[in-house]
Amino acid sequence: MEPVTSLAPDIAERLKRTPDGLVPAIVQQHDTGEVLMLAWMDDEALHRTLSSGRATYWSRSRGEYWVKGETSGNPQHVHEVRLDCDGDTLLVKVDQVGVACHTGARTCFDADRLDG
């Protein structure tokens, strides 16, 4: 059975999802371009994000939706959402309040620079 979603059909038909129905979402600070994190959205999470202005994701580990900042106090206020040219990745431009990473770092990409 297909999940019930309120995502606009014209948006839904453009998405190329993983076999489990997800699309990666790159999250970026809207005014500086800083890359904050990578999360996953399904149609319902994208609909909730677009309609509420609060970043909502699908947690693969918990198997549930989560609104960024709802428990941490570090919300993401959505400025815009873009779909890449292939339809398989979202770019979510936000105003991040506080830290983005669950480790307490500003971004999830602060930890390790890989040098070759």
PDB file of C-alpha atoms in Angstrom:
ATOM      1  CA  MET A   1       0.000   0.000   0.000  1.00  0.00           C
ATOM      2  CA  GLU A   2       1.292   3.470  -0.904  1.00  0.00           C
ATOM      3  CA  PRO A   3       1.772   5.867   2.024  1.00  0.00           C
ATOM      4  CA  VAL A   4      -0.734   8.683   2.230  1.00  0.00           C
ATOM      5  CA  THR A   5       0.885  12.047   1.685  1.00  0.00           C
ATOM      6  CA  SER A   6      -0.212  15.569   0.986  1.00  0.00           C
ATOM      7  CA  LEU A   7       2.843  16.388  -1.136  1.00  0.00           C
ATOM      8  CA  ALA A   8       1.814  18.159  -4.314  1.00  0.00           C
ATOM      9  CA  PRO A   9       1.701  15.623  -7.175  1.00  0.00           C
ATOM     10  CA  ASP A  10       3.821  17.836  -9.448  1.00  0.00           C
ATOM     11  CA  ILE A  11       6.621  17.781  -6.861  1.00  0.00           C
ATOM     12  CA  ALA A  12       6.196  14.088  -6.008  1.00  0.00           C
ATOM     13  CA  GLU A  13       6.501  13.003  -9.637  1.00  0.00           C
ATOM     14  CA  ARG A  14       9.874  14.782  -9.970  1.00  0.00           C
ATOM     15  CA  LEU A  15      11.493  12.958  -7.022  1.00  0.00           C
ATOM     16  CA  LYS A  16      13.800  10.009  -7.596  1.00  0.00           C
ATOM     17  CA  ARG A  17      13.757   8.058  -4.359  1.00  0.00           C
ATOM     18  CA  THR A  18      15.936   5.315  -2.925  1.00  0.00           C
ATOM     19  CA  PRO A  19      14.342   1.842  -2.832  1.00  0.00           C
ATOM     20  CA  ASP A  20      13.072   2.663   0.685  1.00  0.00           C
ATOM     21  CA  GLY A  21      11.332   5.830  -0.547  1.00  0.00           C
ATOM     22  CA  LEU A  22      13.844   8.392   0.691  1.00  0.00           C
ATOM     23  CA  VAL A  23      15.643  11.363  -0.822  1.00  0.00           C
ATOM     24  CA  PRO A  24      18.851  12.765   0.703  1.00  0.00           C
ATOM     25  CA  ALA A  25      18.554  16.344   1.919  1.00  0.00           C
ATOM     26  CA  ILE A  26      21.665  18.502   2.149  1.00  0.00           C
ATOM     27  CA  VAL A  27      21.057  21.207   4.752  1.00  0.00           C
ATOM     28  CA  GLN A  28      22.782  24.552   4.296  1.00  0.00           C
ATOM     29  CA  GLN A  29      22.815  27.817   6.264  1.00  0.00           C
ATOM     30  CA  HIS A  30      20.885  30.166   3.977  1.00  0.00           C
ATOM     31  CA  ASP A  31      23.043  33.290   4.348  1.00  0.00           C
ATOM     32  CA  THR A  32      26.586  31.895   4.602  1.00  0.00           C
ATOM     33  CA  GLY A  33      26.368  28.742   2.484  1.00  0.00           C
ATOM     34  CA  GLU A  34      27.782  26.657   5.345  1.00  0.00           C
ATOM     35  CA  VAL A  35      26.861  22.979   4.921  1.00  0.00           C
ATOM     36  CA  LEU A  36      25.287  21.878   8.198  1.00  0.00           C
ATOM     37  CA  MET A  37      24.183  18.275   7.812  1.00  0.00           C
ATOM     38  CA  LEU A  38      22.740  15.544   5.638  1.00  0.00           C
ATOM     39  CA  ALA A  39      19.364  14.068   6.478  1.00  0.00           C
ATOM     40  CA  TRP A  40      16.674  12.019   4.741  1.00  0.00           C
ATOM     41  CA  MET A  41      13.162  12.930   3.642  1.00  0.00           C
ATOM     42  CA  ASP A  42      10.285  10.963   2.238  1.00  0.00           C
ATOM     43  CA  ASP A  43       7.277  12.595   0.584  1.00  0.00           C
ATOM     44  CA  GLU A  44       5.546  13.262   3.892  1.00  0.00           C
ATOM     45  CA  ALA A  45       8.643  14.827   5.506  1.00  0.00           C
ATOM     46  CA  LEU A  46       9.059  17.089   2.484  1.00  0.00           C
ATOM     47  CA  HIS A  47       5.387  18.050   2.614  1.00  0.00           C
ATOM     48  CA  ARG A  48       5.639  18.860   6.333  1.00  0.00           C
ATOM     49  CA  THR A  49       8.785  20.910   5.730  1.00  0.00           C
ATOM     50  CA  LEU A  50       7.256  22.904   2.885  1.00  0.00           C
ATOM     51  CA  SER A  51       3.956  23.516   4.673  1.00  0.00           C
ATOM     52  CA  SER A  52       5.313  24.341   8.140  1.00  0.00           C
ATOM     53  CA  GLY A  53       8.595  26.115   7.426  1.00  0.00           C
ATOM     54  CA  ARG A  54      10.265  23.833   9.995  1.00  0.00           C
ATOM     55  CA  ALA A  55      12.734  21.223   8.783  1.00  0.00           C
ATOM     56  CA  THR A  56      11.215  17.757   9.169  1.00  0.00           C
ATOM     57  CA  TYR A  57      13.143  14.586   8.403  1.00  0.00           C
ATOM     58  CA  TRP A  58      12.735  10.821   8.433  1.00  0.00           C
ATOM     59  CA  SER A  59      14.958   9.120  10.998  1.00  0.00           C
ATOM     60  CA  ARG A  60      16.203   5.859   9.517  1.00  0.00           C
ATOM     61  CA  SER A  61      17.483   4.685  12.909  1.00  0.00           C
ATOM     62  CA  ARG A  62      14.307   5.464  14.871  1.00  0.00           C
ATOM     63  CA  GLY A  63      11.841   4.847  12.057  1.00  0.00           C
ATOM     64  CA  GLU A  64       9.919   8.067  12.694  1.00  0.00           C
ATOM     65  CA  TYR A  65       9.624  11.696  11.664  1.00  0.00           C
ATOM     66  CA  TRP A  66      11.512  14.329  13.584  1.00  0.00           C
ATOM     67  CA  VAL A  67      11.317  18.095  13.470  1.00  0.00           C
ATOM     68  CA  LYS A  68      14.823  19.478  13.835  1.00  0.00           C
ATOM     69  CA  GLY A  69      15.108  21.242  17.183  1.00  0.00           C
ATOM     70  CA  GLU A  70      11.929  19.851  18.698  1.00  0.00           C
ATOM     71  CA  THR A  71      13.867  18.078  21.438  1.00  0.00           C
ATOM     72  CA  SER A  72      17.302  19.729  21.164  1.00  0.00           C
ATOM     73  CA  GLY A  73      16.134  23.344  21.120  1.00  0.00           C
ATOM     74  CA  ASN A  74      18.176  23.954  17.943  1.00  0.00           C
ATOM     75  CA  PRO A  75      15.520  24.423  15.241  1.00  0.00           C
ATOM     76  CA  GLN A  76      15.971  24.954  11.540  1.00  0.00           C
ATOM     77  CA  HIS A  77      13.719  27.602  10.020  1.00  0.00           C
ATOM     78  CA  VAL A  78      13.386  26.840   6.311  1.00  0.00           C
ATOM     79  CA  HIS A  79      14.039  29.619   3.814  1.00  0.00           C
ATOM     80  CA  GLU A  80      13.811  27.526   0.654  1.00  0.00           C
ATOM     81  CA  VAL A  81      13.987  23.988  -0.666  1.00  0.00           C
ATOM     82  CA  ARG A  82      15.484  23.138  -4.036  1.00  0.00           C
ATOM     83  CA  LEU A  83      15.578  19.928  -6.057  1.00  0.00           C
ATOM     84  CA  ASP A  84      18.735  19.099  -8.002  1.00  0.00           C
ATOM     85  CA  CYS A  85      18.786  18.602 -11.773  1.00  0.00           C
ATOM     86  CA  ASP A  86      18.451  14.813 -11.486  1.00  0.00           C
ATOM     87  CA  GLY A  87      15.595  14.936  -8.970  1.00  0.00           C
ATOM     88  CA  ASP A  88      17.481  12.748  -6.515  1.00  0.00           C
ATOM     89  CA  THR A  89      18.782  15.236  -3.933  1.00  0.00           C
ATOM     90  CA  LEU A  90      17.192  18.091  -2.014  1.00  0.00           C
ATOM     91  CA  LEU A  91      18.933  21.258  -0.861  1.00  0.00           C
ATOM     92  CA  VAL A  92      17.285  22.722   2.227  1.00  0.00           C
ATOM     93  CA  LYS A  93      18.382  26.289   2.997  1.00  0.00           C
ATOM     94  CA  VAL A  94      17.705  27.130   6.617  1.00  0.00           C
ATOM     95  CA  ASP A  95      18.372  29.546   9.417  1.00  0.00           C
ATOM     96  CA  GLN A  96      20.001  27.264  11.986  1.00  0.00           C
ATOM     97  CA  VAL A  97      19.437  28.265  15.599  1.00  0.00           C
ATOM     98  CA  GLY A  98      22.282  26.904  17.730  1.00  0.00           C
ATOM     99  CA  VAL A  99      24.127  23.798  16.620  1.00  0.00           C
ATOM    100  CA  ALA A 100      23.087  21.449  13.827  1.00  0.00           C
ATOM    101  CA  CYS A 101      24.919  18.280  14.843  1.00  0.00           C
ATOM    102  CA  HIS A 102      23.735  15.885  17.536  1.00  0.00           C
ATOM    103  CA  THR A 103      27.325  15.892  18.876  1.00  0.00           C
ATOM    104  CA  GLY A 104      27.058  19.567  19.793  1.00  0.00           C
ATOM    105  CA  ALA A 105      29.187  20.794  16.878  1.00  0.00           C
ATOM    106  CA  ARG A 106      27.992  23.649  14.689  1.00  0.00           C
ATOM    107  CA  THR A 107      27.894  21.326  11.673  1.00  0.00           C
ATOM    108  CA  CYS A 108      28.091  17.593  11.159  1.00  0.00           C
ATOM    109  CA  PHE A 109      31.191  18.230   9.035  1.00  0.00           C
ATOM    110  CA  ASP A 110      33.395  19.815  11.723  1.00  0.00           C
ATOM    111  CA  ALA A 111      35.035  16.589  12.899  1.00  0.00           C
ATOM    112  CA  ASP A 112      37.413  15.143  10.348  1.00  0.00           C
ATOM    113  CA  ARG A 113      39.107  16.671   7.348  1.00  0.00           C
ATOM    114  CA  LEU A 114      40.324  13.879   5.110  1.00  0.00           C
ATOM    115  CA  ASP A 115      43.655  14.584   3.461  1.00  0.00           C
ATOM    116  CA  GLY A 116      44.976  12.329   0.747  1.00  0.00           C
TER     117      GLY A 116
END
